[in-house]
Amino acid sequence: MKNIVAIYPGSFDPVTNGHLDLIHRGSKLFDRLIVAIARNMEKQATLFSMDERKEMLEAMTADLDNVEVDTFEGLLVAYCIRRNANAVLRGIRAISDYEFELQMALMNRKMEPRVETIFMMPAEQYSYLSSRIVREIAKLGGPLKGLVPTSVEERVRERVAHRQISPVGKHLL
């Protein structure tokens, strides 16, 4: 029987209940699941640092023995090779996600044919959820209940409140 090691990459800024849904379900499918926080060169400003995101994810996955949290930058397939992974787990919420993810999966396969991409749909209640939406709702003071774990909600609220108003009264976010 093969030892299937999967990478679940993302920015996780912040980690959402949708992410956790895929992590928990993925942990049942793979022998080992590495949740890999990617340093995205295109995203200049993040709500949380890499270390903070790693800390939150480790706390949220502490009960899953076969799940590890790590960080990386650069090509995903290069990271897969370094970690001896043979699969990439990606969440698909909508057709627009599929189009982008299919392009990435095909390019990854071209660069490294030994790594397969597995697409997984989130639970229905998370099919609309993204970190970007959570950040926007938080910035506008909307409810985050059910979108992120309670401990993450507290940190998001604290961070947004801290960054929202500058000393001269202008919005920073």
PDB file of C-alpha atoms in Angstrom:
ATOM      1  CA  MET A   1       0.000   0.000   0.000  1.00  0.00           C
ATOM      2  CA  LYS A   2       1.302   3.442  -0.935  1.00  0.00           C
ATOM      3  CA  ASN A   3       2.105   6.102   1.587  1.00  0.00           C
ATOM      4  CA  ILE A   4       0.141   9.097   0.295  1.00  0.00           C
ATOM      5  CA  VAL A   5       1.504  12.446   1.425  1.00  0.00           C
ATOM      6  CA  ALA A   6      -0.584  15.416   0.375  1.00  0.00           C
ATOM      7  CA  ILE A   7       0.126  19.138   0.510  1.00  0.00           C
ATOM      8  CA  TYR A   8      -2.767  21.525   1.162  1.00  0.00           C
ATOM      9  CA  PRO A   9      -1.315  24.914   0.150  1.00  0.00           C
ATOM     10  CA  GLY A  10      -2.820  28.337   0.758  1.00  0.00           C
ATOM     11  CA  SER A  11      -2.324  31.717   2.329  1.00  0.00           C
ATOM     12  CA  PHE A  12      -4.745  30.966   5.206  1.00  0.00           C
ATOM     13  CA  ASP A  13      -4.994  34.698   6.025  1.00  0.00           C
ATOM     14  CA  PRO A  14      -6.993  34.020   8.149  1.00  0.00           C
ATOM     15  CA  VAL A  15      -7.799  30.325   8.467  1.00  0.00           C
ATOM     16  CA  THR A  16     -11.531  29.795   7.886  1.00  0.00           C
ATOM     17  CA  ASN A  17     -13.979  27.064   8.800  1.00  0.00           C
ATOM     18  CA  GLY A  18     -13.881  26.107   5.115  1.00  0.00           C
ATOM     19  CA  HIS A  19     -10.139  25.506   5.338  1.00  0.00           C
ATOM     20  CA  LEU A  20     -10.632  23.442   8.490  1.00  0.00           C
ATOM     21  CA  ASP A  21     -13.375  21.419   6.784  1.00  0.00           C
ATOM     22  CA  LEU A  22     -10.952  20.429   4.004  1.00  0.00           C
ATOM     23  CA  ILE A  23      -8.130  19.749   6.475  1.00  0.00           C
ATOM     24  CA  HIS A  24     -10.286  17.426   8.590  1.00  0.00           C
ATOM     25  CA  ARG A  25     -11.679  15.612   5.561  1.00  0.00           C
ATOM     26  CA  GLY A  26      -8.256  15.459   3.886  1.00  0.00           C
ATOM     27  CA  SER A  27      -6.717  13.976   7.031  1.00  0.00           C
ATOM     28  CA  LYS A  28      -9.033  10.994   6.572  1.00  0.00           C
ATOM     29  CA  LEU A  29      -8.023  10.477   2.939  1.00  0.00           C
ATOM     30  CA  PHE A  30      -4.249  10.780   3.113  1.00  0.00           C
ATOM     31  CA  ASP A  31      -1.641   9.065   5.235  1.00  0.00           C
ATOM     32  CA  ARG A  32      -0.107  12.460   5.934  1.00  0.00           C
ATOM     33  CA  LEU A  33      -1.422  15.946   5.179  1.00  0.00           C
ATOM     34  CA  ILE A  34       0.901  18.947   5.215  1.00  0.00           C
ATOM     35  CA  VAL A  35      -0.922  22.253   5.477  1.00  0.00           C
ATOM     36  CA  ALA A  36       1.551  24.535   3.706  1.00  0.00           C
ATOM     37  CA  ILE A  37       1.255  28.271   4.212  1.00  0.00           C
ATOM     38  CA  ALA A  38       2.499  29.893   1.044  1.00  0.00           C
ATOM     39  CA  ARG A  39       4.295  33.197   0.990  1.00  0.00           C
ATOM     40  CA  ASN A  40       2.456  34.879  -1.873  1.00  0.00           C
ATOM     41  CA  MET A  41       4.696  37.436  -3.574  1.00  0.00           C
ATOM     42  CA  GLU A  42       1.655  39.135  -5.149  1.00  0.00           C
ATOM     43  CA  LYS A  43      -0.033  39.762  -1.805  1.00  0.00           C
ATOM     44  CA  GLN A  44       2.019  42.529  -0.232  1.00  0.00           C
ATOM     45  CA  ALA A  45      -0.059  43.189   2.884  1.00  0.00           C
ATOM     46  CA  THR A  46      -1.414  40.337   4.948  1.00  0.00           C
ATOM     47  CA  LEU A  47      -3.588  40.495   8.020  1.00  0.00           C
ATOM     48  CA  PHE A  48      -1.341  38.058   9.899  1.00  0.00           C
ATOM     49  CA  SER A  49       2.334  37.183   9.641  1.00  0.00           C
ATOM     50  CA  MET A  50       3.431  33.740   8.482  1.00  0.00           C
ATOM     51  CA  ASP A  51       4.294  32.813  12.080  1.00  0.00           C
ATOM     52  CA  GLU A  52       0.882  33.937  13.344  1.00  0.00           C
ATOM     53  CA  ARG A  53      -0.937  31.957  10.660  1.00  0.00           C
ATOM     54  CA  LYS A  54       1.182  28.902  11.427  1.00  0.00           C
ATOM     55  CA  GLU A  55       0.457  29.239  15.148  1.00  0.00           C
ATOM     56  CA  MET A  56      -3.309  29.486  14.525  1.00  0.00           C
ATOM     57  CA  LEU A  57      -3.329  26.494  12.164  1.00  0.00           C
ATOM     58  CA  GLU A  58      -1.272  24.391  14.560  1.00  0.00           C
ATOM     59  CA  ALA A  59      -3.750  25.156  17.353  1.00  0.00           C
ATOM     60  CA  MET A  60      -6.712  24.286  15.096  1.00  0.00           C
ATOM     61  CA  THR A  61      -5.179  20.973  13.932  1.00  0.00           C
ATOM     62  CA  ALA A  62      -3.495  19.821  17.154  1.00  0.00           C
ATOM     63  CA  ASP A  63      -5.947  16.909  17.483  1.00  0.00           C
ATOM     64  CA  LEU A  64      -5.080  15.518  14.031  1.00  0.00           C
ATOM     65  CA  ASP A  65      -2.069  13.200  14.376  1.00  0.00           C
ATOM     66  CA  ASN A  66      -1.342  12.960  10.648  1.00  0.00           C
ATOM     67  CA  VAL A  67      -1.523  16.721   9.958  1.00  0.00           C
ATOM     68  CA  GLU A  68       1.529  18.973   9.975  1.00  0.00           C
ATOM     69  CA  VAL A  69       1.664  22.737   9.412  1.00  0.00           C
ATOM     70  CA  ASP A  70       4.588  24.232   7.509  1.00  0.00           C
ATOM     71  CA  THR A  71       5.487  27.324   5.483  1.00  0.00           C
ATOM     72  CA  PHE A  72       7.072  27.644   2.062  1.00  0.00           C
ATOM     73  CA  GLU A  73       7.784  30.022  -0.778  1.00  0.00           C
ATOM     74  CA  GLY A  74       8.502  29.392  -4.404  1.00  0.00           C
ATOM     75  CA  LEU A  75       7.089  26.727  -6.687  1.00  0.00           C
ATOM     76  CA  LEU A  76       4.580  24.360  -5.137  1.00  0.00           C
ATOM     77  CA  VAL A  77       5.943  21.373  -7.080  1.00  0.00           C
ATOM     78  CA  ALA A  78       9.456  22.096  -5.798  1.00  0.00           C
ATOM     79  CA  TYR A  79       8.060  22.108  -2.264  1.00  0.00           C
ATOM     80  CA  CYS A  80       6.235  18.826  -2.984  1.00  0.00           C
ATOM     81  CA  ILE A  81       9.507  17.231  -4.092  1.00  0.00           C
ATOM     82  CA  ARG A  82      11.336  18.500  -0.987  1.00  0.00           C
ATOM     83  CA  ARG A  83       8.596  17.059   1.250  1.00  0.00           C
ATOM     84  CA  ASN A  84       8.256  13.772  -0.700  1.00  0.00           C
ATOM     85  CA  ALA A  85       4.593  14.558  -1.371  1.00  0.00           C
ATOM     86  CA  ASN A  86       2.722  12.808  -4.150  1.00  0.00           C
ATOM     87  CA  ALA A  87      -0.529  14.792  -4.022  1.00  0.00           C
ATOM     88  CA  VAL A  88      -1.817  18.348  -3.761  1.00  0.00           C
ATOM     89  CA  LEU A  89      -5.196  18.997  -2.167  1.00  0.00           C
ATOM     90  CA  ARG A  90      -7.135  21.985  -3.523  1.00  0.00           C
ATOM     91  CA  GLY A  91     -10.583  23.251  -2.618  1.00  0.00           C
ATOM     92  CA  ILE A  92     -13.015  24.138  -5.394  1.00  0.00           C
ATOM     93  CA  ARG A  93     -15.921  26.407  -4.462  1.00  0.00           C
ATOM     94  CA  ALA A  94     -17.173  27.557  -7.863  1.00  0.00           C
ATOM     95  CA  ILE A  95     -16.575  27.257 -11.594  1.00  0.00           C
ATOM     96  CA  SER A  96     -14.245  30.271 -11.427  1.00  0.00           C
ATOM     97  CA  ASP A  97     -12.079  28.389  -8.887  1.00  0.00           C
ATOM     98  CA  TYR A  98     -12.039  25.345 -11.147  1.00  0.00           C
ATOM     99  CA  GLU A  99     -10.782  27.272 -14.176  1.00  0.00           C
ATOM    100  CA  PHE A 100      -7.852  28.737 -12.232  1.00  0.00           C
ATOM    101  CA  GLU A 101      -7.082  25.537 -10.328  1.00  0.00           C
ATOM    102  CA  LEU A 102      -7.200  23.418 -13.493  1.00  0.00           C
ATOM    103  CA  GLN A 103      -4.581  25.651 -15.124  1.00  0.00           C
ATOM    104  CA  MET A 104      -2.364  25.366 -12.046  1.00  0.00           C
ATOM    105  CA  ALA A 105      -2.842  21.595 -11.791  1.00  0.00           C
ATOM    106  CA  LEU A 106      -1.952  21.056 -15.444  1.00  0.00           C
ATOM    107  CA  MET A 107       1.151  23.229 -15.174  1.00  0.00           C
ATOM    108  CA  ASN A 108       2.192  21.441 -11.975  1.00  0.00           C
ATOM    109  CA  ARG A 109       1.703  18.088 -13.728  1.00  0.00           C
ATOM    110  CA  LYS A 110       3.846  19.273 -16.643  1.00  0.00           C
ATOM    111  CA  MET A 111       6.643  20.249 -14.244  1.00  0.00           C
ATOM    112  CA  GLU A 112       6.306  17.189 -12.004  1.00  0.00           C
ATOM    113  CA  PRO A 113       4.150  14.300 -13.325  1.00  0.00           C
ATOM    114  CA  ARG A 114       4.550  12.294 -10.099  1.00  0.00           C
ATOM    115  CA  VAL A 115       2.435  14.806  -8.138  1.00  0.00           C
ATOM    116  CA  GLU A 116      -1.335  14.495  -8.599  1.00  0.00           C
ATOM    117  CA  THR A 117      -3.817  17.269  -7.790  1.00  0.00           C
ATOM    118  CA  ILE A 118      -6.949  16.258  -5.904  1.00  0.00           C
ATOM    119  CA  PHE A 119      -9.898  18.675  -6.077  1.00  0.00           C
ATOM    120  CA  MET A 120     -12.293  18.639  -3.166  1.00  0.00           C
ATOM    121  CA  MET A 121     -15.511  20.550  -2.763  1.00  0.00           C
ATOM    122  CA  PRO A 122     -16.091  22.154   0.631  1.00  0.00           C
ATOM    123  CA  ALA A 123     -19.098  21.327   2.752  1.00  0.00           C
ATOM    124  CA  GLU A 124     -22.111  23.200   1.402  1.00  0.00           C
ATOM    125  CA  GLN A 125     -22.175  25.719   4.257  1.00  0.00           C
ATOM    126  CA  TYR A 126     -18.647  26.860   3.299  1.00  0.00           C
ATOM    127  CA  SER A 127     -19.043  26.951  -0.489  1.00  0.00           C
ATOM    128  CA  TYR A 128     -19.056  30.780  -0.516  1.00  0.00           C
ATOM    129  CA  LEU A 129     -16.326  31.284   2.075  1.00  0.00           C
ATOM    130  CA  SER A 130     -12.839  32.677   1.488  1.00  0.00           C
ATOM    131  CA  SER A 131     -10.206  34.446   3.567  1.00  0.00           C
ATOM    132  CA  ARG A 132     -10.673  37.532   1.410  1.00  0.00           C
ATOM    133  CA  ILE A 133     -14.399  37.650   2.197  1.00  0.00           C
ATOM    134  CA  VAL A 134     -13.682  37.199   5.918  1.00  0.00           C
ATOM    135  CA  ARG A 135     -11.216  40.118   5.844  1.00  0.00           C
ATOM    136  CA  GLU A 136     -13.717  42.340   4.014  1.00  0.00           C
ATOM    137  CA  ILE A 137     -16.566  41.517   6.411  1.00  0.00           C
ATOM    138  CA  ALA A 138     -14.283  42.160   9.392  1.00  0.00           C
ATOM    139  CA  LYS A 139     -13.110  45.510   7.988  1.00  0.00           C
ATOM    140  CA  LEU A 140     -16.742  46.570   7.600  1.00  0.00           C
ATOM    141  CA  GLY A 141     -17.678  45.397  11.105  1.00  0.00           C
ATOM    142  CA  GLY A 142     -19.887  42.519   9.960  1.00  0.00           C
ATOM    143  CA  PRO A 143     -20.519  39.223  11.762  1.00  0.00           C
ATOM    144  CA  LEU A 144     -17.905  36.470  11.501  1.00  0.00           C
ATOM    145  CA  LYS A 145     -19.775  33.853  13.547  1.00  0.00           C
ATOM    146  CA  GLY A 146     -19.614  30.490  11.776  1.00  0.00           C
ATOM    147  CA  LEU A 147     -17.015  31.695   9.253  1.00  0.00           C
ATOM    148  CA  VAL A 148     -13.896  31.260  11.391  1.00  0.00           C
ATOM    149  CA  PRO A 149     -13.181  29.584  14.738  1.00  0.00           C
ATOM    150  CA  THR A 150     -13.948  31.799  17.751  1.00  0.00           C
ATOM    151  CA  SER A 151     -10.273  32.214  18.673  1.00  0.00           C
ATOM    152  CA  VAL A 152      -9.468  33.304  15.111  1.00  0.00           C
ATOM    153  CA  GLU A 153     -12.425  35.726  15.105  1.00  0.00           C
ATOM    154  CA  GLU A 154     -11.051  37.417  18.222  1.00  0.00           C
ATOM    155  CA  ARG A 155      -7.634  37.828  16.608  1.00  0.00           C
ATOM    156  CA  VAL A 156      -9.129  39.123  13.350  1.00  0.00           C
ATOM    157  CA  ARG A 157     -11.258  41.681  15.209  1.00  0.00           C
ATOM    158  CA  GLU A 158      -8.279  42.811  17.270  1.00  0.00           C
ATOM    159  CA  ARG A 159      -6.032  43.127  14.211  1.00  0.00           C
ATOM    160  CA  VAL A 160      -8.622  44.975  12.129  1.00  0.00           C
ATOM    161  CA  ALA A 161      -9.410  47.383  14.979  1.00  0.00           C
ATOM    162  CA  HIS A 162      -5.690  48.048  15.461  1.00  0.00           C
ATOM    163  CA  ARG A 163      -5.132  48.800  11.753  1.00  0.00           C
ATOM    164  CA  GLN A 164      -8.425  50.532  10.965  1.00  0.00           C
ATOM    165  CA  ILE A 165      -7.799  54.110  12.118  1.00  0.00           C
ATOM    166  CA  SER A 166      -4.533  56.001  11.829  1.00  0.00           C
ATOM    167  CA  PRO A 167      -3.549  58.819  14.221  1.00  0.00           C
ATOM    168  CA  VAL A 168      -4.923  61.396  11.770  1.00  0.00           C
ATOM    169  CA  GLY A 169      -8.255  59.595  11.485  1.00  0.00           C
ATOM    170  CA  LYS A 170      -7.807  58.076   8.030  1.00  0.00           C
ATOM    171  CA  HIS A 171      -8.702  54.486   7.285  1.00  0.00           C
ATOM    172  CA  LEU A 172      -5.638  52.351   6.660  1.00  0.00           C
ATOM    173  CA  LEU A 173      -7.410  49.211   5.429  1.00  0.00           C
TER     174      LEU A 173
END
